[in-house]
Amino acid sequence: MVRRNAFPRVCVALGLATAKELLQHARQEALAGERFLEFRLDYLENPEQGIAAMRRVLTEYPDVVALATCRRQQSHGLFAGGIEEQLRILQAAVKAGAAAVDIEIETAERARAALGAFNKDCLLVISYHNFSSTPAMEALLRRMTKHPASAYKIVVTARKPSDLHRLLAIARTCTDVPMILLSMDAIGFPSRVVSCIYGGLYTYAAPQSVEGTASGQVTAKTLRNLYRIEKLGRATKLFGVIADPVGHSISPAVHNRAFQSQRIDAVYLPFLVHAPHLKDFLLTAEKLPVSGFSVTIPHKEKILRHLDVVDPLARRIGAVNTVWRKAGKWRGTNTDAAAVTGPLSKHLRLGKSSVLVAGSGGAARAACFALADAGARLSITGRNAIRVRALAAACGAEALSLSEVETRRFDAVVHATPVGMYPRAGESLFPGSIPADLVFDMVYNPLETELLRRARNEKKLTIHGLEMFLAQAAEQFQIWTGTSAPRGVMETAARDALGIQKSNAGRTDK
Ligand code: NAP
């Protein structure tokens, strides 16, 4: 069996159109400290030139482990030649110093006799690629392991969350077979980070400044710095966020940095979960297992019916944004609620204040029930009169139209619609006068919305959406870990992720 440490944990896949670019990017990666590089010879018109580039890199960086690949077009590669020519190129790559070669199963099955020499002279990885689905794993592995090799690479496409578990579980049931297990695209993305926890030998990364060779690849820097891939092990706890889409979420940046700063052995992943796959995700999360997760659009309301225990406030709100597993049960709460009343109560005695909430969606509901519980005199406005009236009736508030609001004054306004959010940053729900002296905008991208900019110019108190985001994330961290959250670390991570300078760092702008 191949030694687990024969392969470093991260392999940077280099698929470039010319040998000159291949050399340039291989050098750039080696200079950045990467020690495992895949040379995709099939991307080149003349693969021999790629071998020459690889030889030069190995001369300059003798501790680099080179993996040579010359995948045929018939097996999803770019090499147009026949099998004999493919094998001859790979043999030349081994002579030039490649420590490993990747030969796809389709070639392996047709050239069994040639595999012995590769097994003698280098590490042989037999690979399988499926760009449309995740097939039955046991049958696939039986097919692949008919051919002796150092390792077996299975790259599939996840169509739903349970595909991810089926892929990773095979490493736990077949512990004696060295495997590389990856799922492409956004649903399968977590496999790129955590397959090593389940027994996968290594994962692939994209180069720093050009596209990777497969969908879903991120750079080695992201794998190392954001997900701390070198530190993940069997004891690592999994957390994440479920959403659709999920790619824009800043929660992985914030929670991973928080875990890291507190030396908590945990990783936080983006889980793309389409609306019909929510139950499938929960069953998968139980098996992986996932210890807890954030919930956002479009799952905040629908998740309730799948949970075993929901706290009374979240049930009244009708939305859950935080889930965790305890004593075999899924539990849910809503940390958005306290993330509205917390920042507001630093400036107002809520029990003696009038507050206008603008919007009637999930975030507005959380704000309304929390503010009503805190004793605020509550008014609600929004574009959807039916939803506004229903919410007002549910939490004992007054319902107002947007035009009625223009003649009224409140101690505070809480804006809970996406108006003014990137990319439509110049818009505001209150184009005329702002009806309160304290303005809380839930939108945090941009940090200073048009509403807050105008409020600040009018010398009003302002609270930006990042403060709410950080408050709800800090409470999630506390629920999941039992320790208080590193607020400063989380704020820096959020600002980094949003590309916001620290200069206007005051959480509440006066
Ligand atoms: P949601 O459930 O989709 O509700 C959106 C609300 O905004 C609905 O009342 C909707 O009215 C209204 N709306 C949408 N577009 C509008 C427009 N062009 N003009 C007027 N009203 C409009 O979303 P949500 O989860 O409540 O989130 C609302 C906002 O809060 C989002 O910007 C979100 O990013 C932000 N948020 C921030 C945090 C934080 O931590 N800072 C947390 C949660 C949410 P209809 O019913 O008529 O569609």
JSON list of C-alpha atoms and ligand atoms in Angstrom, two decimals, residues 248 296-297 300-301 321 336 339-340 358-366 381-385 387-388 391 402 415-421 424 427-429 440-445 464-473, ligand 1:
[
{"chain": "A", "resi": 248, "resn": "HIS", "atom": "CA", "xyz": [-21.27, 34.99, -1.79]},
{"chain": "A", "resi": 296, "resn": "THR", "atom": "CA", "xyz": [-30.09, 31.36, 5.15]},
{"chain": "A", "resi": 297, "resn": "ILE", "atom": "CA", "xyz": [-32.12, 32.01, 1.99]},
{"chain": "A", "resi": 300, "resn": "LYS", "atom": "CA", "xyz": [-34.95, 29.72, 7.06]},
{"chain": "A", "resi": 301, "resn": "GLU", "atom": "CA", "xyz": [-38.67, 28.94, 7.25]},
{"chain": "A", "resi": 321, "resn": "ASN", "atom": "CA", "xyz": [-30.99, 30.70, 11.27]},
{"chain": "A", "resi": 336, "resn": "ASP", "atom": "CA", "xyz": [-31.07, 37.39, 14.20]},
{"chain": "A", "resi": 339, "resn": "ALA", "atom": "CA", "xyz": [-28.81, 40.75, 16.93]},
{"chain": "A", "resi": 340, "resn": "VAL", "atom": "CA", "xyz": [-31.43, 43.49, 16.36]},
{"chain": "A", "resi": 358, "resn": "ALA", "atom": "CA", "xyz": [-39.49, 48.40, 7.25]},
{"chain": "A", "resi": 359, "resn": "GLY", "atom": "CA", "xyz": [-40.06, 45.06, 5.52]},
{"chain": "A", "resi": 360, "resn": "SER", "atom": "CA", "xyz": [-42.09, 41.95, 6.23]},
{"chain": "A", "resi": 361, "resn": "GLY", "atom": "CA", "xyz": [-39.72, 39.12, 5.28]},
{"chain": "A", "resi": 362, "resn": "GLY", "atom": "CA", "xyz": [-37.77, 36.73, 7.53]},
{"chain": "A", "resi": 363, "resn": "ALA", "atom": "CA", "xyz": [-35.37, 39.31, 8.97]},
{"chain": "A", "resi": 364, "resn": "ALA", "atom": "CA", "xyz": [-38.20, 41.79, 9.61]},
{"chain": "A", "resi": 365, "resn": "ARG", "atom": "CA", "xyz": [-40.16, 39.07, 11.43]},
{"chain": "A", "resi": 366, "resn": "ALA", "atom": "CA", "xyz": [-37.17, 38.34, 13.68]},
{"chain": "A", "resi": 381, "resn": "THR", "atom": "CA", "xyz": [-44.26, 49.30, 6.93]},
{"chain": "A", "resi": 382, "resn": "GLY", "atom": "CA", "xyz": [-43.37, 47.83, 3.54]},
{"chain": "A", "resi": 383, "resn": "ARG", "atom": "CA", "xyz": [-44.43, 47.48, -0.05]},
{"chain": "A", "resi": 384, "resn": "ASN", "atom": "CA", "xyz": [-46.56, 44.41, 0.55]},
{"chain": "A", "resi": 385, "resn": "ALA", "atom": "CA", "xyz": [-49.60, 45.67, 2.51]},
{"chain": "A", "resi": 387, "resn": "ARG", "atom": "CA", "xyz": [-47.86, 40.78, 4.56]},
{"chain": "A", "resi": 388, "resn": "VAL", "atom": "CA", "xyz": [-47.28, 43.95, 6.60]},
{"chain": "A", "resi": 391, "resn": "LEU", "atom": "CA", "xyz": [-47.08, 40.57, 10.62]},
{"chain": "A", "resi": 402, "resn": "LEU", "atom": "CA", "xyz": [-44.86, 53.76, 3.05]},
{"chain": "A", "resi": 415, "resn": "HIS", "atom": "CA", "xyz": [-34.62, 48.74, 7.63]},
{"chain": "A", "resi": 416, "resn": "ALA", "atom": "CA", "xyz": [-35.14, 45.04, 6.74]},
{"chain": "A", "resi": 417, "resn": "THR", "atom": "CA", "xyz": [-35.42, 44.92, 2.94]},
{"chain": "A", "resi": 418, "resn": "PRO", "atom": "CA", "xyz": [-32.67, 44.43, 0.33]},
{"chain": "A", "resi": 419, "resn": "VAL", "atom": "CA", "xyz": [-33.19, 47.96, -1.05]},
{"chain": "A", "resi": 420, "resn": "GLY", "atom": "CA", "xyz": [-29.77, 49.66, -1.27]},
{"chain": "A", "resi": 421, "resn": "MET", "atom": "CA", "xyz": [-27.85, 46.38, -1.29]},
{"chain": "A", "resi": 424, "resn": "ARG", "atom": "CA", "xyz": [-28.14, 48.52, -6.48]},
{"chain": "A", "resi": 427, "resn": "GLU", "atom": "CA", "xyz": [-31.27, 53.13, -3.73]},
{"chain": "A", "resi": 428, "resn": "SER", "atom": "CA", "xyz": [-33.15, 53.84, -0.52]},
{"chain": "A", "resi": 429, "resn": "LEU", "atom": "CA", "xyz": [-36.58, 52.80, 0.77]},
{"chain": "A", "resi": 440, "resn": "PHE", "atom": "CA", "xyz": [-30.48, 50.68, 11.72]},
{"chain": "A", "resi": 441, "resn": "ASP", "atom": "CA", "xyz": [-29.90, 49.23, 8.25]},
{"chain": "A", "resi": 442, "resn": "MET", "atom": "CA", "xyz": [-29.65, 45.42, 8.07]},
{"chain": "A", "resi": 443, "resn": "VAL", "atom": "CA", "xyz": [-27.91, 45.63, 4.69]},
{"chain": "A", "resi": 444, "resn": "TYR", "atom": "CA", "xyz": [-24.12, 45.28, 5.12]},
{"chain": "A", "resi": 445, "resn": "ASN", "atom": "CA", "xyz": [-22.91, 45.30, 1.53]},
{"chain": "A", "resi": 464, "resn": "HIS", "atom": "CA", "xyz": [-24.89, 49.23, 10.03]},
{"chain": "A", "resi": 465, "resn": "GLY", "atom": "CA", "xyz": [-25.82, 45.71, 9.03]},
{"chain": "A", "resi": 466, "resn": "LEU", "atom": "CA", "xyz": [-22.39, 44.31, 9.79]},
{"chain": "A", "resi": 467, "resn": "GLU", "atom": "CA", "xyz": [-23.02, 44.91, 13.46]},
{"chain": "A", "resi": 468, "resn": "MET", "atom": "CA", "xyz": [-26.13, 42.74, 13.22]},
{"chain": "A", "resi": 469, "resn": "PHE", "atom": "CA", "xyz": [-24.27, 40.15, 11.17]},
{"chain": "A", "resi": 470, "resn": "LEU", "atom": "CA", "xyz": [-21.49, 39.94, 13.75]},
{"chain": "A", "resi": 471, "resn": "ALA", "atom": "CA", "xyz": [-23.92, 39.77, 16.68]},
{"chain": "A", "resi": 472, "resn": "GLN", "atom": "CA", "xyz": [-25.85, 36.85, 15.16]},
{"chain": "A", "resi": 473, "resn": "ALA", "atom": "CA", "xyz": [-22.63, 35.08, 14.14]},
{"chain": "B", "resi": 1, "resn": "NAP", "atom": "P1", "xyz": [-36.81, 38.28, 2.60]},
{"chain": "B", "resi": 1, "resn": "NAP", "atom": "O1", "xyz": [-37.39, 37.28, 3.53]},
{"chain": "B", "resi": 1, "resn": "NAP", "atom": "O2", "xyz": [-36.66, 37.96, 1.16]},
{"chain": "B", "resi": 1, "resn": "NAP", "atom": "O3", "xyz": [-37.69, 39.62, 2.75]},
{"chain": "B", "resi": 1, "resn": "NAP", "atom": "C1", "xyz": [-37.42, 40.75, 1.99]},
{"chain": "B", "resi": 1, "resn": "NAP", "atom": "C2", "xyz": [-38.37, 41.87, 2.35]},
{"chain": "B", "resi": 1, "resn": "NAP", "atom": "O4", "xyz": [-38.02, 43.02, 1.60]},
{"chain": "B", "resi": 1, "resn": "NAP", "atom": "C3", "xyz": [-39.82, 41.56, 1.97]},
{"chain": "B", "resi": 1, "resn": "NAP", "atom": "O5", "xyz": [-40.65, 42.23, 2.87]},
{"chain": "B", "resi": 1, "resn": "NAP", "atom": "C4", "xyz": [-39.92, 42.16, 0.58]},
{"chain": "B", "resi": 1, "resn": "NAP", "atom": "O6", "xyz": [-41.23, 42.52, 0.23]},
{"chain": "B", "resi": 1, "resn": "NAP", "atom": "C5", "xyz": [-39.09, 43.41, 0.76]},
{"chain": "B", "resi": 1, "resn": "NAP", "atom": "N1", "xyz": [-38.56, 43.90, -0.50]},
{"chain": "B", "resi": 1, "resn": "NAP", "atom": "C6", "xyz": [-37.80, 43.22, -1.39]},
{"chain": "B", "resi": 1, "resn": "NAP", "atom": "N2", "xyz": [-37.47, 44.02, -2.43]},
{"chain": "B", "resi": 1, "resn": "NAP", "atom": "C7", "xyz": [-38.06, 45.22, -2.19]},
{"chain": "B", "resi": 1, "resn": "NAP", "atom": "C8", "xyz": [-38.12, 46.44, -2.90]},
{"chain": "B", "resi": 1, "resn": "NAP", "atom": "N3", "xyz": [-37.49, 46.60, -4.07]},
{"chain": "B", "resi": 1, "resn": "NAP", "atom": "N4", "xyz": [-38.84, 47.47, -2.37]},
{"chain": "B", "resi": 1, "resn": "NAP", "atom": "C9", "xyz": [-39.45, 47.32, -1.19]},
{"chain": "B", "resi": 1, "resn": "NAP", "atom": "N5", "xyz": [-39.44, 46.18, -0.45]},
{"chain": "B", "resi": 1, "resn": "NAP", "atom": "C10", "xyz": [-38.75, 45.14, -0.95]},
{"chain": "B", "resi": 1, "resn": "NAP", "atom": "O7", "xyz": [-35.34, 38.72, 3.10]},
{"chain": "B", "resi": 1, "resn": "NAP", "atom": "P2", "xyz": [-34.82, 38.82, 4.60]},
{"chain": "B", "resi": 1, "resn": "NAP", "atom": "O8", "xyz": [-34.13, 37.57, 4.98]},
{"chain": "B", "resi": 1, "resn": "NAP", "atom": "O9", "xyz": [-35.91, 39.31, 5.47]},
{"chain": "B", "resi": 1, "resn": "NAP", "atom": "O10", "xyz": [-33.66, 39.93, 4.44]},
{"chain": "B", "resi": 1, "resn": "NAP", "atom": "C11", "xyz": [-33.95, 41.28, 4.25]},
{"chain": "B", "resi": 1, "resn": "NAP", "atom": "C12", "xyz": [-32.66, 42.09, 4.20]},
{"chain": "B", "resi": 1, "resn": "NAP", "atom": "O11", "xyz": [-31.99, 42.02, 5.46]},
{"chain": "B", "resi": 1, "resn": "NAP", "atom": "C13", "xyz": [-31.67, 41.57, 3.15]},
{"chain": "B", "resi": 1, "resn": "NAP", "atom": "O12", "xyz": [-31.02, 42.66, 2.57]},
{"chain": "B", "resi": 1, "resn": "NAP", "atom": "C14", "xyz": [-30.69, 40.78, 3.96]},
{"chain": "B", "resi": 1, "resn": "NAP", "atom": "O13", "xyz": [-29.40, 40.75, 3.38]},
{"chain": "B", "resi": 1, "resn": "NAP", "atom": "C15", "xyz": [-30.66, 41.57, 5.26]},
{"chain": "B", "resi": 1, "resn": "NAP", "atom": "N6", "xyz": [-30.27, 40.73, 6.41]},
{"chain": "B", "resi": 1, "resn": "NAP", "atom": "C16", "xyz": [-29.17, 41.10, 7.08]},
{"chain": "B", "resi": 1, "resn": "NAP", "atom": "C17", "xyz": [-28.78, 40.37, 8.18]},
{"chain": "B", "resi": 1, "resn": "NAP", "atom": "C18", "xyz": [-27.56, 40.80, 8.95]},
{"chain": "B", "resi": 1, "resn": "NAP", "atom": "O14", "xyz": [-27.03, 40.00, 9.70]},
{"chain": "B", "resi": 1, "resn": "NAP", "atom": "N7", "xyz": [-27.12, 42.02, 8.79]},
{"chain": "B", "resi": 1, "resn": "NAP", "atom": "C19", "xyz": [-29.51, 39.24, 8.59]},
{"chain": "B", "resi": 1, "resn": "NAP", "atom": "C20", "xyz": [-30.64, 38.89, 7.85]},
{"chain": "B", "resi": 1, "resn": "NAP", "atom": "C21", "xyz": [-31.02, 39.66, 6.76]},
{"chain": "B", "resi": 1, "resn": "NAP", "atom": "P3", "xyz": [-42.20, 41.46, -0.55]},
{"chain": "B", "resi": 1, "resn": "NAP", "atom": "O15", "xyz": [-42.80, 40.62, 0.53]},
{"chain": "B", "resi": 1, "resn": "NAP", "atom": "O16", "xyz": [-43.17, 42.33, -1.25]},
{"chain": "B", "resi": 1, "resn": "NAP", "atom": "O17", "xyz": [-41.31, 40.68, -1.50]}
]
